[in-house]
Coordinates of C-alpha atoms and ligand atoms in Angstrom, one line a residue:
Chain A
M142 CA 6.2 57.0 -5.5
Q143 CA 5.9 53.4 -4.6
S144 CA 2.4 52.3 -3.7
F145 CA 3.2 48.8 -2.4
D146 CA 5.0 47.3 0.6
L147 CA 7.6 44.7 0.2
T148 CA 8.9 42.7 3.1
L149 CA 11.8 40.3 3.0
V150 CA 12.1 37.7 5.8
A151 CA 15.1 35.6 6.5
G152 CA 16.5 33.4 9.3
P153 CA 17.7 29.9 10.2
P154 CA 15.3 26.9 9.9
G155 CA 12.7 26.6 12.6
V156 CA 12.6 30.2 13.8
G157 CA 9.1 30.8 12.6
K158 CA 9.5 32.7 9.4
T159 CA 6.3 31.4 7.7
T160 CA 4.4 31.8 11.0
W161 CA 5.5 35.4 11.3
I162 CA 4.4 36.2 7.8
S163 CA 1.1 34.3 8.3
Q164 CA -0.2 37.0 10.8
F165 CA -0.2 39.5 7.9
L166 CA -1.6 37.1 5.3
A167 CA -4.6 36.4 7.5
N168 CA -6.0 39.9 6.8
P169 CA -7.3 40.1 3.2
S170 CA -8.0 43.8 3.2
R171 CA -5.1 44.5 0.8
P172 CA -3.9 42.5 -2.2
L173 CA -1.4 40.0 -0.8
F174 CA 1.5 38.3 -2.5
Y175 CA 3.8 35.6 -1.2
L176 CA 7.1 34.4 -2.7
C177 CA 9.6 31.9 -1.5
P178 CA 12.4 31.8 -4.1
C179 CA 13.7 28.3 -5.1
A180 CA 11.0 26.5 -3.1
Q181 CA 8.7 25.4 -5.8
D182 CA 6.5 22.5 -4.8
A183 CA 7.4 23.2 -1.2
V184 CA 5.1 22.5 1.7
D185 CA 4.9 26.2 2.7
F186 CA 3.5 27.2 -0.7
A187 CA 0.7 24.7 -0.3
R188 CA 0.0 25.5 3.3
I189 CA -0.3 29.2 2.6
G190 CA -2.5 28.4 -0.4
Y191 CA -4.8 26.1 1.7
C192 CA -5.0 28.5 4.7
F193 CA -5.2 31.8 2.9
P194 CA -6.8 31.2 -0.5
W195 CA -6.9 35.0 -1.1
V196 CA -3.1 35.3 -1.2
S197 CA -1.4 35.2 -4.6
I198 CA 1.5 32.8 -4.5
I199 CA 4.2 33.8 -7.0
S200 CA 6.4 31.1 -8.6
D201 CA 10.0 31.9 -9.4
D202 CA 9.4 32.3 -13.1
Q203 CA 6.4 34.7 -12.6
A204 CA 8.3 36.7 -10.0
A205 CA 9.9 39.4 -12.3
D206 CA 6.6 40.1 -14.1
V207 CA 4.4 40.2 -11.0
L208 CA 6.8 42.4 -9.1
A209 CA 7.0 44.8 -12.0
D210 CA 3.3 45.2 -12.2
L211 CA 1.9 45.1 -8.6
P212 CA -1.6 46.5 -7.9
D213 CA -2.0 49.6 -5.7
Q214 CA -1.7 48.9 -2.0
A215 CA -0.2 45.5 -2.6
Q216 CA 1.7 43.8 0.3
V217 CA 4.4 41.4 -0.8
F218 CA 6.2 39.0 1.5
I219 CA 9.3 37.2 0.3
E220 CA 10.5 34.4 2.5
L221 CA 14.2 33.6 2.1
G222 CA 15.2 30.1 3.1
F223 CA 18.5 29.6 5.0
H224 CA 20.1 28.3 1.8
M225 CA 19.6 31.7 0.0
D226 CA 22.7 33.9 -0.4
L227 CA 21.6 37.2 1.2
G228 CA 24.3 39.0 -0.6
S229 CA 23.1 38.0 -4.0
P230 CA 22.8 41.1 -6.3
L231 CA 19.2 40.1 -7.1
L232 CA 18.2 40.3 -3.5
V233 CA 20.2 43.4 -2.7
A234 CA 18.5 45.2 -5.6
L235 CA 15.0 44.6 -4.1
P236 CA 13.5 47.6 -2.3
G237 CA 11.8 46.8 0.9
R238 CA 12.0 46.1 4.6
R239 CA 14.4 43.4 5.7
I240 CA 13.3 41.4 8.7
A241 CA 15.5 38.7 10.3
I242 CA 14.0 36.3 12.7
V243 CA 16.8 34.8 14.8
P244 CA 17.1 32.7 18.0
P245 CA 17.3 34.9 21.1
S246 CA 20.7 33.3 21.9
L247 CA 22.3 34.5 18.7
D248 CA 24.0 37.9 19.1
S249 CA 25.6 38.3 15.7
S250 CA 25.2 36.6 12.4
E251 CA 25.0 37.4 8.7
W252 CA 21.2 37.8 9.3
H253 CA 21.9 40.6 11.9
N254 CA 24.1 42.4 9.4
W255 CA 21.6 42.1 6.6
A256 CA 18.4 43.1 8.4
D257 CA 16.7 46.4 9.0
E258 CA 14.9 44.9 12.0
V259 CA 15.8 41.8 14.0
I260 CA 13.0 39.9 15.7
P261 CA 13.8 37.3 18.4
S262 CA 12.3 33.9 17.5
P263 CA 9.6 32.7 19.9
N264 CA 11.1 29.3 19.5
Q265 CA 13.7 29.6 22.3
Q266 CA 15.2 26.2 21.8
V267 CA 16.2 26.7 18.2
S268 CA 20.0 27.0 18.1
G269 CA 20.4 28.8 14.8
E270 CA 23.5 26.7 14.2
L271 CA 23.3 25.7 10.6
A272 CA 26.3 23.6 10.3
S273 CA 26.7 20.2 11.9
A274 CA 29.6 19.3 14.2
S275 CA 31.6 18.4 11.2
G276 CA 31.0 21.8 9.6
K277 CA 28.7 20.5 6.9
L278 CA 25.6 22.5 5.8
P279 CA 22.3 20.7 6.1
T280 CA 20.6 19.2 3.1
I281 CA 17.0 19.7 2.2
W282 CA 15.1 16.6 1.0
R283 CA 11.7 17.1 -0.6
S284 CA 9.2 14.5 -1.6
P285 CA 6.0 15.3 -3.4
L286 CA 3.3 13.0 -2.0
T287 CA 0.3 14.2 -4.0
G288 CA -2.2 11.4 -4.5
Q289 CA -0.8 9.4 -1.6
V290 CA -3.1 8.6 1.4
F291 CA -1.5 7.4 4.6
D292 CA -2.4 4.7 7.1
P293 CA -2.7 6.9 10.2
P294 CA -0.8 4.8 12.8
S295 CA 2.0 4.1 10.2
L296 CA 2.4 7.8 9.6
D297 CA 2.7 8.4 13.3
E298 CA 5.3 5.7 13.5
V299 CA 7.4 6.9 10.7
L300 CA 7.3 10.6 11.8
I301 CA 8.4 9.5 15.3
E302 CA 11.3 7.6 13.8
L303 CA 12.2 10.4 11.4
T304 CA 12.2 13.1 14.0
G305 CA 13.9 10.8 16.5
G306 CA 16.9 10.4 14.2
A307 CA 16.3 6.9 12.9
Y308 CA 17.2 7.9 9.3
G309 CA 19.8 10.7 10.0
Q310 CA 19.6 13.9 12.0
V311 CA 16.5 15.9 11.2
T312 CA 16.5 19.5 12.3
R313 CA 13.3 20.5 10.6
L314 CA 10.4 18.7 9.1
K315 CA 7.2 20.1 7.5
G316 CA 4.7 18.1 5.7
I317 CA 1.1 17.9 4.3
F318 CA -0.4 14.5 4.5
E319 CA -3.7 13.1 3.4
L320 CA -5.6 10.6 5.6
P321 CA -8.2 8.0 4.7
D322 CA -11.1 10.0 6.3
G323 CA -10.5 12.6 3.6
Q324 CA -8.8 15.1 5.8
A325 CA -5.4 16.7 5.2
F326 CA -3.0 17.6 8.0
Y327 CA -0.1 20.0 8.3
V328 CA 2.8 18.5 10.3
D329 CA 5.5 20.5 11.8
F330 CA 8.7 19.6 13.7
V331 CA 11.6 21.7 14.9
E332 CA 14.6 20.0 16.5
G333 CA 14.8 21.2 20.1
L334 CA 11.1 21.9 20.4
P335 CA 9.0 19.3 22.2
G336 CA 6.8 17.1 20.1
I337 CA 5.4 17.0 16.5
E338 CA 2.7 19.5 15.8
Y339 CA -0.4 18.3 13.8
T340 CA -2.8 20.9 12.4
E341 CA -5.9 20.0 10.5
L342 CA -6.1 21.9 7.3
K343 CA -9.6 23.3 6.7
L344 CA -10.1 21.7 3.3
P345 CA -13.1 19.8 1.9
R346 CA -12.9 16.1 2.7
W347 CA -11.6 14.1 -0.2
L348 CA -13.5 10.9 -0.3
E349 CA -13.5 10.1 -4.1
G350 CA -10.4 8.4 -5.2
R351 CA -6.9 9.8 -4.8
P352 CA -6.7 13.4 -3.7
D353 CA -5.8 15.7 -6.5
R354 CA -4.3 18.5 -4.4
F355 CA -0.7 19.0 -3.2
S356 CA 0.7 17.0 -0.3
G357 CA 4.3 16.5 0.4
L358 CA 7.2 16.3 2.8
E359 CA 10.2 18.6 3.4
I360 CA 13.1 17.6 5.7
V361 CA 16.1 19.6 6.6
G362 CA 19.0 17.7 8.3
H363 CA 22.3 16.0 8.2
N364 CA 23.3 12.5 6.8
L365 CA 19.7 11.8 5.7
E366 CA 19.2 8.3 4.4
Q367 CA 17.0 9.4 1.6
K368 CA 16.4 6.0 0.0
T369 CA 15.4 4.4 3.3
I370 CA 13.1 7.4 4.1
A371 CA 11.4 7.1 0.8
Q372 CA 10.9 3.4 1.2
A373 CA 9.5 3.7 4.8
L374 CA 7.1 6.5 3.6
L375 CA 5.9 4.3 0.7
T376 CA 5.2 1.4 3.1
C377 CA 2.8 3.8 5.0
C378 CA 0.7 4.6 2.0
L379 CA -2.6 2.9 1.3
A380 CA -3.1 0.7 -1.7
D381 CA -6.0 1.4 -4.1
D382 CA -8.3 -1.3 -2.8
V383 CA -7.7 -0.4 0.9
L384 CA -8.3 3.3 0.2
L385 CA -11.5 2.5 -1.7
Q386 CA -12.7 0.4 1.3
Y387 CA -12.0 3.3 3.7
Q388 CA -13.6 5.9 1.5
R389 CA -16.8 3.8 1.2
Q390 CA -16.9 3.5 5.0
Y391 CA -16.5 7.3 5.4
Q392 CA -18.9 8.1 2.7
Q393 CA -21.5 6.0 4.5
L394 CA -20.8 7.7 7.8
Q395 CA -21.1 11.1 6.2
L396 CA -24.4 10.1 4.7
E397 CA -25.7 8.9 8.1
D398 CA -24.5 12.2 9.7
E399 CA -26.3 14.2 7.1
T400 CA -29.5 12.2 7.5
V401 CA -29.4 12.7 11.3
A402 CA -28.8 16.4 10.8
A403 CA -31.7 16.8 8.4
E404 CA -34.0 14.9 10.7
T405 CA -33.2 17.0 13.8
E406 CA -33.4 20.3 11.9
P407 CA -35.5 22.5 14.2
G408 CA -38.4 24.7 13.3
V409 CA -38.9 23.7 9.7
V410 CA -42.7 23.7 9.0
A411 CA -43.9 22.8 5.7
Chain B
M143 CA 6.9 -20.5 46.2
K144 CA 8.5 -17.8 44.0
L145 CA 7.7 -17.9 40.3
A146 CA 9.4 -16.0 37.6
V147 CA 7.3 -15.3 34.4
I148 CA 9.1 -14.3 31.2
S149 CA 7.6 -13.6 27.8
C150 CA 8.5 -12.3 24.3
I151 CA 12.2 -13.1 24.1
H152 CA 12.1 -12.7 20.3
G153 CA 15.5 -14.1 19.5
N154 CA 17.3 -11.7 21.8
Y155 CA 19.9 -14.0 23.4
E156 CA 21.7 -11.3 25.3
A157 CA 18.5 -10.1 27.0
L158 CA 17.6 -13.7 27.9
K159 CA 21.0 -14.3 29.5
A160 CA 20.7 -11.1 31.6
V161 CA 17.2 -12.0 32.7
L162 CA 18.1 -15.6 33.6
S163 CA 20.9 -14.4 35.9
D164 CA 18.6 -11.8 37.5
I165 CA 16.1 -14.6 38.1
E166 CA 18.8 -16.6 39.8
A167 CA 19.8 -13.7 41.9
Q168 CA 16.2 -13.2 43.0
K169 CA 16.1 -16.9 44.0
A170 CA 13.0 -17.8 42.0
D171 CA 12.0 -21.5 42.4
Q172 CA 10.4 -22.0 39.0
I173 CA 10.3 -20.1 35.6
Y174 CA 7.4 -20.0 33.3
C175 CA 7.6 -18.7 29.7
L176 CA 4.7 -17.2 27.8
G177 CA 6.2 -17.7 24.3
D178 CA 7.4 -15.6 21.4
L179 CA 10.8 -17.2 21.6
V180 CA 11.5 -16.1 18.0
G181 CA 10.9 -13.2 15.6
Y182 CA 12.6 -9.7 15.3
G183 CA 15.8 -10.8 17.0
P184 CA 19.0 -12.3 15.5
Y185 CA 19.3 -15.5 17.6
P186 CA 16.1 -17.6 17.5
N187 CA 17.9 -21.0 17.6
E188 CA 20.0 -20.0 20.5
V189 CA 17.1 -18.7 22.5
V190 CA 15.0 -21.9 21.9
N191 CA 18.1 -24.1 22.9
Q192 CA 18.4 -22.2 26.2
I193 CA 14.7 -22.5 27.1
R194 CA 14.7 -26.2 26.2
S195 CA 17.9 -27.0 28.0
L196 CA 16.5 -25.4 31.2
E197 CA 13.2 -27.3 30.7
I198 CA 11.2 -24.1 31.2
P199 CA 7.4 -24.7 30.8
T200 CA 6.5 -22.6 27.8
C201 CA 3.3 -21.8 25.9
Q202 CA 3.2 -21.0 22.3
G203 CA 3.5 -17.3 21.2
C204 CA 2.0 -15.7 18.1
W205 CA 5.4 -15.6 16.4
D206 CA 6.1 -19.3 17.3
E207 CA 2.8 -20.3 15.8
D208 CA 3.4 -18.3 12.6
I209 CA 6.8 -20.1 12.2
V210 CA 5.0 -23.5 12.6
E211 CA 1.8 -22.7 10.7
G212 CA 3.0 -20.1 8.2
L213 CA 2.0 -16.4 8.3
N214 CA -1.7 -16.1 8.4
A215 CA -2.3 -12.9 10.3
C216 CA -5.5 -11.0 10.6
E217 CA -5.4 -7.3 9.9
C218 CA -5.8 -6.7 13.7
S219 CA -2.6 -8.6 14.4
Y220 CA -0.5 -5.5 13.7
P221 CA -0.8 -2.0 15.1
S222 CA -0.1 -0.5 11.6
Q223 CA 0.6 -1.2 8.0
L224 CA 4.2 -0.3 8.6
A225 CA 4.5 -2.7 11.5
E226 CA 2.8 -5.4 9.3
H227 CA 5.4 -4.9 6.6
R228 CA 8.2 -5.1 9.0
G229 CA 6.7 -8.1 10.8
K230 CA 6.6 -9.9 7.5
L231 CA 10.3 -9.2 6.8
A232 CA 11.2 -10.5 10.2
H233 CA 9.0 -13.6 9.7
E234 CA 10.7 -14.4 6.4
W235 CA 14.2 -14.0 7.9
T236 CA 13.4 -16.1 10.9
N237 CA 11.7 -18.7 8.7
K238 CA 15.0 -19.2 6.8
E239 CA 17.2 -19.0 9.9
I240 CA 15.4 -21.5 12.1
R241 CA 16.7 -25.1 12.4
P242 CA 14.2 -28.0 11.7
D243 CA 14.4 -29.3 15.3
V244 CA 13.6 -25.9 16.6
R245 CA 10.6 -25.6 14.4
E246 CA 9.4 -29.0 15.6
Y247 CA 9.9 -28.0 19.2
L248 CA 7.8 -24.8 18.7
A249 CA 5.0 -27.0 17.2
T250 CA 4.8 -29.0 20.4
L251 CA 4.2 -25.9 22.7
P252 CA 0.8 -25.8 24.3
L253 CA -1.5 -22.7 24.0
S254 CA -1.9 -22.4 27.8
L255 CA -0.4 -23.8 31.0
K256 CA -2.0 -24.1 34.4
R257 CA -0.8 -24.3 37.9
D258 CA -3.3 -24.3 40.8
N259 CA -5.2 -21.0 40.5
L260 CA -2.8 -19.6 37.9
C261 CA -3.2 -19.7 34.2
F262 CA -0.4 -18.8 31.7
V263 CA -1.1 -17.7 28.1
H264 CA 0.7 -15.7 25.4
G265 CA -2.0 -13.2 24.2
S266 CA -5.3 -14.1 25.7
P267 CA -7.1 -17.4 26.5
N268 CA -8.9 -16.9 23.1
S269 CA -5.8 -16.6 20.9
Q270 CA -2.0 -16.0 20.9
H271 CA -2.8 -13.0 18.7
E272 CA -5.3 -11.2 20.9
Y273 CA -4.0 -8.2 22.8
L274 CA -5.1 -7.9 26.4
L275 CA -4.3 -4.2 26.7
P276 CA -4.6 -2.5 30.1
S277 CA -7.2 -0.2 28.6
M278 CA -9.5 -3.2 27.6
D279 CA -13.1 -2.9 28.7
G280 CA -13.3 -4.3 32.3
F281 CA -16.1 -6.7 31.5
A282 CA -14.3 -8.1 28.5
A283 CA -11.1 -8.5 30.5
L284 CA -13.0 -10.2 33.3
E285 CA -14.6 -12.6 30.8
R286 CA -11.1 -13.6 29.6
V287 CA -10.0 -14.4 33.1
L288 CA -13.2 -16.3 34.0
S289 CA -12.9 -18.4 30.9
T290 CA -9.8 -20.0 32.4
D291 CA -11.2 -20.9 35.8
A292 CA -8.1 -19.3 37.3
D293 CA -7.8 -16.3 39.6
V294 CA -4.6 -15.0 38.1
L295 CA -4.0 -14.8 34.3
F296 CA -0.5 -14.3 33.1
C297 CA -0.1 -12.9 29.6
G298 CA 2.5 -11.2 27.4
H299 CA 2.2 -10.2 23.7
T300 CA 1.8 -6.4 24.3
H301 CA 5.5 -6.0 25.3
V302 CA 4.5 -3.6 28.1
P303 CA 4.2 -5.0 31.6
Y304 CA 1.2 -4.2 33.8
V305 CA -0.9 -5.6 36.7
R306 CA -4.6 -5.2 36.5
E307 CA -6.9 -6.0 39.4
L308 CA -10.5 -6.8 38.6
A309 CA -11.9 -6.2 42.0
D310 CA -15.6 -6.4 42.9
A311 CA -16.0 -8.6 39.9
K312 CA -19.8 -8.8 39.7
L313 CA -21.4 -10.1 36.6
S314 CA -25.1 -9.5 36.4
V315 CA -27.1 -11.6 34.0
T316 CA -30.8 -11.3 33.4
V317 CA -32.3 -14.5 32.0
K318 CA -35.4 -13.9 29.9
S319 CA -37.6 -16.9 30.0
P320 CA -41.4 -17.2 30.2
A321 CA -41.3 -19.8 33.0
R322 CA -39.2 -17.7 35.4
S323 CA -39.3 -14.1 36.7
D324 CA -36.8 -11.6 35.2
A325 CA -34.9 -11.3 38.4
P326 CA -31.2 -10.8 37.5
Q327 CA -28.9 -13.6 38.5
Q328 CA -25.7 -12.4 39.9
F329 CA -22.4 -14.1 39.9
Q330 CA -19.9 -12.9 42.4
A331 CA -16.3 -13.6 41.4
T332 CA -13.4 -13.3 43.8
L333 CA -10.7 -10.8 43.0
K334 CA -9.1 -11.6 39.7
R335 CA -5.9 -10.4 38.3
I336 CA -4.2 -10.0 34.9
I337 CA -0.5 -9.8 35.1
N338 CA 1.4 -8.9 31.9
A339 CA 5.1 -10.0 32.0
G340 CA 6.2 -7.4 29.4
S341 CA 9.0 -8.5 27.1
V342 CA 12.5 -9.8 27.7
G343 CA 13.8 -9.3 24.2
E344 CA 11.8 -6.5 22.5
P345 CA 10.5 -4.2 25.2
R346 CA 8.2 -1.3 24.3
H347 CA 8.0 0.6 27.5
G348 CA 10.2 3.5 26.5
R349 CA 13.5 2.2 27.8
P350 CA 15.7 -0.6 26.4
N351 CA 15.7 -2.7 29.6
A352 CA 14.2 -6.2 29.6
T353 CA 11.2 -6.8 31.8
Y354 CA 9.7 -9.8 33.5
V355 CA 7.6 -10.5 36.7
L356 CA 8.1 -12.4 39.9
Y357 CA 5.1 -13.9 41.6
D358 CA 4.9 -15.2 45.2
T359 CA 2.3 -18.0 45.3
D360 CA 2.0 -17.7 49.1
T361 CA 1.5 -13.9 49.4
A362 CA 0.2 -13.3 45.8
Q363 CA 2.7 -10.5 45.7
V364 CA 3.8 -9.3 42.2
T365 CA 7.1 -7.7 41.4
L366 CA 7.7 -6.2 38.0
R367 CA 11.5 -6.5 37.2
E368 CA 13.4 -4.3 34.8
V369 CA 16.8 -5.6 33.8
A370 CA 19.5 -3.7 32.0
Y371 CA 21.6 -5.7 29.5
N372 CA 24.0 -5.1 26.7
Y373 CA 21.5 -4.2 24.0
T374 CA 24.2 -2.8 21.7
K375 CA 25.4 -6.4 21.2
T376 CA 22.0 -7.4 20.0
C377 CA 21.7 -4.3 17.8
L378 CA 25.0 -5.1 16.1
A379 CA 23.9 -8.6 15.5
I380 CA 20.7 -7.4 13.9
L381 CA 22.7 -5.3 11.5
E382 CA 25.2 -8.0 10.8
K383 CA 22.6 -10.7 10.1
G384 CA 20.7 -8.5 7.7
L385 CA 17.6 -7.8 9.6
P386 CA 16.0 -4.4 9.0
S387 CA 18.2 -1.8 10.8
I388 CA 15.1 0.0 12.1
F389 CA 14.7 -3.0 14.5
A390 CA 18.0 -2.1 16.1
W391 CA 17.1 1.6 16.4
R392 CA 13.8 0.7 18.1
L393 CA 15.3 -1.9 20.4
A394 CA 17.9 0.6 21.7
R395 CA 15.0 2.9 22.7
G396 CA 12.4 0.4 23.8
M397 CA 10.1 2.2 21.4
E398 CA 6.4 1.9 21.8
F399 CA 4.2 1.4 18.8
A400 CA 1.5 3.9 18.0
E401 CA -1.8 2.2 18.8
R402 CA -4.3 1.5 16.1
A403 CA -7.6 3.2 16.9
D404 CA -10.0 0.5 18.2
D405 CA -12.5 -0.7 15.6
P406 CA -15.3 -2.2 17.6
T407 CA -16.9 -3.7 14.5
H408 CA -13.8 -5.7 13.7
V409 CA -14.0 -9.5 14.1
C410 CA -10.6 -11.2 14.2
E411 CA -10.2 -13.6 11.4
R412 CA -7.5 -15.7 12.9
Ligands
ZN663 ZN1 5.9 -10.8 21.4
ZN664 ZN1 2.9 -12.0 20.4

């Protein structure tokens, strides 16, 4: 008898697959595993690692071993990107509950046929249309940005341009960006939903040199001008001397804050 | 008398033509120009020719100064690192494109113009590069107007038009001197106004339309004008002449720039 639960989650980009899985990852009472095949170095991996450090994140090459030897009571979540073939024999062979998250406007699709349970996406505006008007499937463009720190107003600019279609049609954008005050942000955009969402990641402030933790950008869309995007991003990144200057300033501020906090500590009698 | 005040044409000849015919239709008696004839746009020589041939009194803008003096911007001259990088590309392009007589003409432009109780500047009375943002501290804003001896200060440079009334302008100054009492001395100023003309050729108010202002010297009435023009023509010329294509994308949307967070400790080095 199987002593673990395995859940496979699929659906078009922007429906909220990772968000849906996150509600279960937030509860560390059972051993938790997360796997997103073919998405190594992806933003989702890093975000789940940053937000739920107790979750074991399984890379593709570890997958077979880990799945064969799961601890008792383990809960495994496998997120299937839209680019995965749901009929692939490897996936079909996996035992587990199949969840499809689809836009409420979508009545039938390969996700409907595949799933044990269909959950309507809370993101009403997401169309679920994968192909562009010309019938082409979207491309995914990933850029690791680890070590790069962004000039905040430049990052705002370039994200507005990207999501506004200045460099091709962007249907989905997720990123983790480092800022000069040592904070890292998760940025999320879904075509059709209003605005770009910024979430501060609860990580220690990195104020000593270039951050040695994952940051990166992932864009799904059509006719993406990849070279121009890369160039624009690079223009927003801080040079060594500028970063150093910022970090000195913020270290000083942090020091002052700590001093004030220590001085105002109540009720400490020697 | 009806005055038309235009600013920030930025080599956009199409927009200038449209605004000049709107001014004619509005039956303005006199036009004033607040500078930035060149930069960003594809037709700097043509714009300067037009302004010269109509003998429009013009003050020198930040871009005009940079073309004459060479680029010597302070870090506060640009809202972001990205904007700075693009500004430099546009400067280099314009610097190559401009005719010697046009450069000479730009060098002759005064920093400010006066007419009765009106003063005309590009950025602020301090510098062509200082932004008088509508959010500027009231005291500082009033100080700028008072420094000109005028009641109405016309400016541009922000590319977003506005009218700001500095009513009940009361400056209270306490003079510390042993010989006299510390009674505060008060200076009561009459109503002062800052009128920003927006931008003819590179608007940033969220729509592609050119903006300028009409001012009636008899009634002190201000009218902000917004003029539609064939911006696709300018966009095509931007691409054809090898300027960064993102300029065309932004122009077609009247994109605002993300604002740099105010750094009160910064002292402009221009
Ligand atoms: Zn300007
Ligand atoms: Zn200017």
